[in-house]
Amino acid sequence: MLSIKKMYKLLLEEFSYQNWWPVFEEKSERPVYRYRKKLTELQMQEICIGAILTQNTAWQNVVKALQNLRRANKLSFKKIARSNVQEIARLIKPSGYYNQKAARLKKFAEFVLKNFGSLQKMFSLPLEQLRALLISLHGIGKETADNILLYAAFKKSFVVDAYTLRIFERIGYGKLSYEQAKGLVEQELKDLRELQEFHALLVRFAQNYCLRRNPRCGECFLKKYCKFANTLA
Ligand code: SF4
């Protein structure tokens, strides 16, 4: 069976570093992918906003919504908390489910500001406590919580998504639950950057090779390790 460590190594060799999570830079038109060892409070907030906006939609739609928020000078918790939901909804329309997401953004921003004053303060909570708190909030599921933890809070909490579960199942790990897949990865990858990269690499791999319908097994560099491909042969 292909180990997680080896899978990570092969994906990294193929695609190199993905440098998630992208954030705007002073003069950039779009969020910029760059490895950052530290984030500012506003960058952390932007990542949380992006993590909520990316629920059930493609990243290119999120970028349009983020651009709208930025142009309207609303890309911060303070500005979102002070705006009404309809105003936010109008700006984030490209990301879909905009009424729901606008309410989620506003509630999340208000919660953080009211209870902690800043994300930096909130992120000083121990990982398990912080994860439980995030998941308890309105509209924050496990995947969104782990995106926030891994990419905004720099906590070692691996993000599982439908791509991860599909790839692991096809490789031969069987049908795993969210927590099983997360545990499997965290047992083998101990470094923050490895966890950040592995999730991003799995997304890239799923979109380029391990497609839901018609996976490109013939050209896939993981083919010789893959149970699904070997049952086809
Ligand atoms: S061989 Fe096919 S099913 Fe297996 S990992 Fe590659 S693309 Fe996915």
Short mmCIF file of C-alpha atoms and ligand atoms in Angstrom, two decimals:
data_model
loop_
_atom_site.label_atom_id
_atom_site.label_comp_id
_atom_site.label_asym_id
_atom_site.label_seq_id
_atom_site.Cartn_x
_atom_site.Cartn_y
_atom_site.Cartn_z
CA MET A 1 0.00 0.00 0.00
CA LEU A 2 1.27 3.45 -0.88
CA SER A 3 2.06 5.22 2.39
CA ILE A 4 0.90 8.78 2.99
CA LYS A 5 4.51 9.92 3.25
CA LYS A 6 5.39 8.37 -0.10
CA MET A 7 2.24 9.76 -1.72
CA TYR A 8 3.18 13.21 -0.46
CA LYS A 9 6.71 12.82 -1.82
CA LEU A 10 5.48 11.71 -5.27
CA LEU A 11 2.91 14.51 -5.49
CA LEU A 12 5.50 17.07 -4.48
CA GLU A 13 7.94 15.75 -7.08
CA GLU A 14 5.27 16.05 -9.76
CA PHE A 15 3.69 19.40 -8.88
CA SER A 16 6.21 21.09 -6.56
CA TYR A 17 5.12 23.43 -3.74
CA GLN A 18 1.61 24.95 -4.04
CA ASN A 19 2.15 27.63 -1.38
CA TRP A 20 -1.42 27.84 -0.12
CA TRP A 21 -3.31 29.87 1.10
CA PRO A 22 -3.12 32.79 -1.35
CA VAL A 23 -3.75 36.30 -0.04
CA PHE A 24 -3.78 39.71 -1.67
CA GLU A 25 -0.58 41.70 -1.69
CA GLU A 26 -0.50 45.46 -1.78
CA LYS A 27 -0.67 45.90 -5.53
CA SER A 28 -1.92 42.51 -6.61
CA GLU A 29 -5.19 42.11 -8.48
CA ARG A 30 -5.62 38.55 -7.25
CA PRO A 31 -4.60 36.62 -4.15
CA VAL A 32 -0.94 35.61 -4.48
CA TYR A 33 0.37 32.10 -3.78
CA ARG A 34 3.50 32.49 -1.67
CA TYR A 35 5.01 30.60 1.24
CA ARG A 36 4.61 32.78 4.32
CA LYS A 37 5.97 32.00 7.76
CA LYS A 38 3.88 34.68 9.40
CA LEU A 39 0.57 36.32 8.63
CA THR A 40 -0.83 39.68 9.62
CA GLU A 41 -4.19 39.89 11.39
CA LEU A 42 -5.81 41.09 8.16
CA GLN A 43 -4.29 38.24 6.16
CA MET A 44 -5.66 35.76 8.71
CA GLN A 45 -9.07 37.38 8.40
CA GLU A 46 -8.90 37.23 4.61
CA ILE A 47 -8.13 33.49 4.78
CA CYS A 48 -11.10 32.88 7.09
CA ILE A 49 -13.34 34.86 4.75
CA GLY A 50 -12.04 32.83 1.79
CA ALA A 51 -12.52 29.56 3.70
CA ILE A 52 -16.20 30.38 4.25
CA LEU A 53 -16.69 31.64 0.68
CA THR A 54 -15.14 28.53 -0.85
CA GLN A 55 -17.83 26.24 0.60
CA ASN A 56 -19.53 24.46 -2.33
CA THR A 57 -17.90 26.53 -5.04
CA ALA A 58 -14.78 26.71 -7.19
CA TRP A 59 -11.90 28.96 -6.11
CA GLN A 60 -12.16 31.21 -9.19
CA ASN A 61 -15.63 32.28 -7.99
CA VAL A 62 -14.23 33.00 -4.54
CA VAL A 63 -11.55 35.22 -6.08
CA LYS A 64 -14.24 37.37 -7.75
CA ALA A 65 -16.10 37.71 -4.44
CA LEU A 66 -12.88 38.60 -2.60
CA GLN A 67 -12.02 41.17 -5.28
CA ASN A 68 -15.46 42.76 -4.85
CA LEU A 69 -15.04 42.91 -1.07
CA ARG A 70 -11.57 44.40 -1.45
CA ARG A 71 -12.65 47.05 -3.96
CA ALA A 72 -15.51 48.02 -1.63
CA ASN A 73 -13.01 48.18 1.26
CA LYS A 74 -14.88 45.44 3.11
CA LEU A 75 -12.24 42.74 3.30
CA SER A 76 -11.91 42.73 7.08
CA PHE A 77 -13.91 41.53 10.06
CA LYS A 78 -14.47 45.05 11.31
CA LYS A 79 -15.95 46.17 8.00
CA ILE A 80 -18.02 43.03 7.59
CA ALA A 81 -19.36 43.26 11.15
CA ARG A 82 -20.41 46.86 10.51
CA SER A 83 -22.11 46.14 7.18
CA ASN A 84 -25.56 44.74 6.70
CA VAL A 85 -26.00 41.23 5.36
CA GLN A 86 -27.59 42.40 2.08
CA GLU A 87 -24.61 44.59 1.30
CA ILE A 88 -22.17 41.73 1.88
CA ALA A 89 -24.41 39.34 -0.06
CA ARG A 90 -24.36 41.65 -3.09
CA LEU A 91 -20.55 41.79 -3.07
CA ILE A 92 -20.00 38.06 -2.66
CA LYS A 93 -22.63 37.02 -5.21
CA PRO A 94 -20.08 35.29 -7.52
CA SER A 95 -19.32 32.73 -4.80
CA GLY A 96 -22.89 31.35 -4.79
CA TYR A 97 -25.19 30.77 -1.76
CA TYR A 98 -24.49 34.43 -1.12
CA ASN A 99 -27.26 35.18 1.37
CA GLN A 100 -26.26 32.23 3.49
CA LYS A 101 -22.55 32.98 3.22
CA ALA A 102 -23.01 36.68 3.96
CA ALA A 103 -24.86 35.80 7.18
CA ARG A 104 -22.11 33.32 8.08
CA LEU A 105 -19.36 35.86 7.45
CA LYS A 106 -21.07 38.51 9.52
CA LYS A 107 -21.77 36.15 12.41
CA PHE A 108 -18.22 34.82 12.37
CA ALA A 109 -16.66 38.30 12.27
CA GLU A 110 -18.93 39.53 15.07
CA PHE A 111 -18.18 36.45 17.18
CA VAL A 112 -14.41 36.84 16.91
CA LEU A 113 -14.43 40.59 17.56
CA LYS A 114 -16.85 40.36 20.47
CA ASN A 115 -15.24 37.38 22.24
CA PHE A 116 -11.55 37.75 21.42
CA GLY A 117 -10.95 41.12 19.77
CA SER A 118 -8.76 39.51 17.11
CA LEU A 119 -8.04 36.21 15.43
CA GLN A 120 -4.54 36.26 16.81
CA LYS A 121 -6.00 36.09 20.33
CA MET A 122 -8.50 33.42 19.36
CA PHE A 123 -5.77 31.35 17.70
CA SER A 124 -3.80 31.25 20.96
CA LEU A 125 -6.29 28.64 22.23
CA PRO A 126 -5.01 25.03 22.22
CA LEU A 127 -5.74 23.20 18.96
CA GLU A 128 -8.46 20.82 20.17
CA GLN A 129 -10.31 23.56 22.03
CA LEU A 130 -10.08 25.92 19.07
CA ARG A 131 -11.26 23.25 16.62
CA ALA A 132 -14.25 22.37 18.81
CA LEU A 133 -15.11 26.05 19.13
CA LEU A 134 -14.94 26.65 15.37
CA ILE A 135 -17.06 23.61 14.58
CA SER A 136 -19.66 24.78 17.10
CA LEU A 137 -20.14 28.05 15.19
CA HIS A 138 -22.93 28.63 12.71
CA GLY A 139 -22.00 27.46 9.21
CA ILE A 140 -18.51 26.22 10.08
CA GLY A 141 -18.16 22.53 9.34
CA LYS A 142 -15.08 20.37 9.80
CA GLU A 143 -13.55 21.21 6.43
CA THR A 144 -13.93 24.98 6.90
CA ALA A 145 -12.66 24.75 10.48
CA ASP A 146 -9.59 22.78 9.39
CA ASN A 147 -8.90 25.20 6.53
CA ILE A 148 -8.93 28.03 9.05
CA LEU A 149 -6.76 26.08 11.50
CA LEU A 150 -4.20 24.90 8.97
CA TYR A 151 -3.83 27.98 6.78
CA ALA A 152 -4.82 30.95 8.96
CA ALA A 153 -3.88 29.73 12.45
CA PHE A 154 -0.87 27.62 11.37
CA LYS A 155 -2.09 24.70 13.50
CA LYS A 156 -1.38 21.11 12.54
CA SER A 157 -4.93 20.14 11.61
CA PHE A 158 -5.16 18.41 8.24
CA VAL A 159 -8.03 19.36 5.92
CA VAL A 160 -10.02 16.52 4.39
CA ASP A 161 -12.30 17.12 1.43
CA ALA A 162 -14.17 15.03 -1.13
CA TYR A 163 -10.98 14.87 -3.26
CA THR A 164 -8.99 13.39 -0.37
CA LEU A 165 -11.58 10.72 0.33
CA ARG A 166 -11.87 9.82 -3.36
CA ILE A 167 -8.11 9.50 -3.87
CA PHE A 168 -7.55 7.52 -0.67
CA GLU A 169 -10.36 5.14 -1.54
CA ARG A 170 -9.08 4.54 -5.06
CA ILE A 171 -5.48 4.07 -3.89
CA GLY A 172 -6.71 1.32 -1.59
CA TYR A 173 -7.44 2.76 1.86
CA GLY A 174 -11.13 1.99 1.51
CA LYS A 175 -14.06 4.24 2.37
CA LEU A 176 -12.82 6.45 5.20
CA SER A 177 -14.69 8.92 7.37
CA TYR A 178 -13.46 12.50 7.65
CA GLU A 179 -11.78 11.84 11.00
CA GLN A 180 -10.24 8.55 9.85
CA ALA A 181 -8.61 10.20 6.82
CA LYS A 182 -7.44 13.12 8.95
CA GLY A 183 -5.94 10.77 11.55
CA LEU A 184 -4.20 8.70 8.90
CA VAL A 185 -2.44 11.75 7.48
CA GLU A 186 -1.57 13.31 10.83
CA GLN A 187 0.00 10.02 11.96
CA GLU A 188 2.52 10.21 9.12
CA LEU A 189 3.01 13.89 8.39
CA LYS A 190 4.13 15.85 11.43
CA ASP A 191 5.33 19.06 9.90
CA LEU A 192 3.00 22.05 9.41
CA ARG A 193 4.23 22.80 5.92
CA GLU A 194 3.86 19.16 4.87
CA LEU A 195 0.24 19.18 6.05
CA GLN A 196 -0.44 22.47 4.26
CA GLU A 197 1.17 21.24 1.06
CA PHE A 198 -0.34 17.77 1.11
CA HIS A 199 -3.90 19.07 1.09
CA ALA A 200 -3.11 21.53 -1.72
CA LEU A 201 -1.31 18.80 -3.71
CA LEU A 202 -4.24 16.39 -3.35
CA VAL A 203 -6.58 19.08 -4.73
CA ARG A 204 -4.24 19.63 -7.68
CA PHE A 205 -3.93 15.90 -8.29
CA ALA A 206 -7.70 15.33 -8.12
CA GLN A 207 -8.32 18.13 -10.60
CA ASN A 208 -5.62 16.99 -13.02
CA TYR A 209 -5.60 13.19 -12.79
CA CYS A 210 -7.95 11.57 -10.31
CA LEU A 211 -11.12 13.10 -11.74
CA ARG A 212 -14.49 11.97 -10.41
CA ARG A 213 -15.57 10.70 -13.81
CA ASN A 214 -13.02 9.31 -16.23
CA PRO A 215 -9.85 9.51 -14.10
CA ARG A 216 -6.71 9.70 -16.25
CA CYS A 217 -5.28 6.42 -14.94
CA GLY A 218 -3.34 5.72 -18.16
CA GLU A 219 -1.08 8.75 -17.59
CA CYS A 220 -1.15 8.74 -13.78
CA PHE A 221 2.17 8.63 -11.94
CA LEU A 222 0.52 6.83 -9.00
CA LYS A 223 -0.92 4.11 -11.23
CA LYS A 224 1.41 1.33 -10.15
CA TYR A 225 0.38 1.87 -6.50
CA CYS A 226 -3.33 2.27 -7.16
CA LYS A 227 -5.87 -0.46 -6.33
CA PHE A 228 -8.54 1.09 -8.57
CA ALA A 229 -6.23 1.19 -11.63
CA ASN A 230 -5.03 -2.33 -10.98
CA THR A 231 -8.56 -3.70 -10.86
CA LEU A 232 -9.13 -2.12 -14.31
CA ALA A 233 -6.02 -3.77 -15.79
S1 SF4 B 1 -4.40 5.57 -11.23
FE1 SF4 B 1 -6.39 6.53 -11.66
S2 SF4 B 1 -7.67 6.13 -9.88
FE2 SF4 B 1 -5.56 5.71 -9.32
S3 SF4 B 1 -4.83 7.58 -8.37
FE3 SF4 B 1 -4.26 7.68 -10.53
S4 SF4 B 1 -5.94 8.72 -11.56
FE4 SF4 B 1 -6.68 8.10 -9.52
#
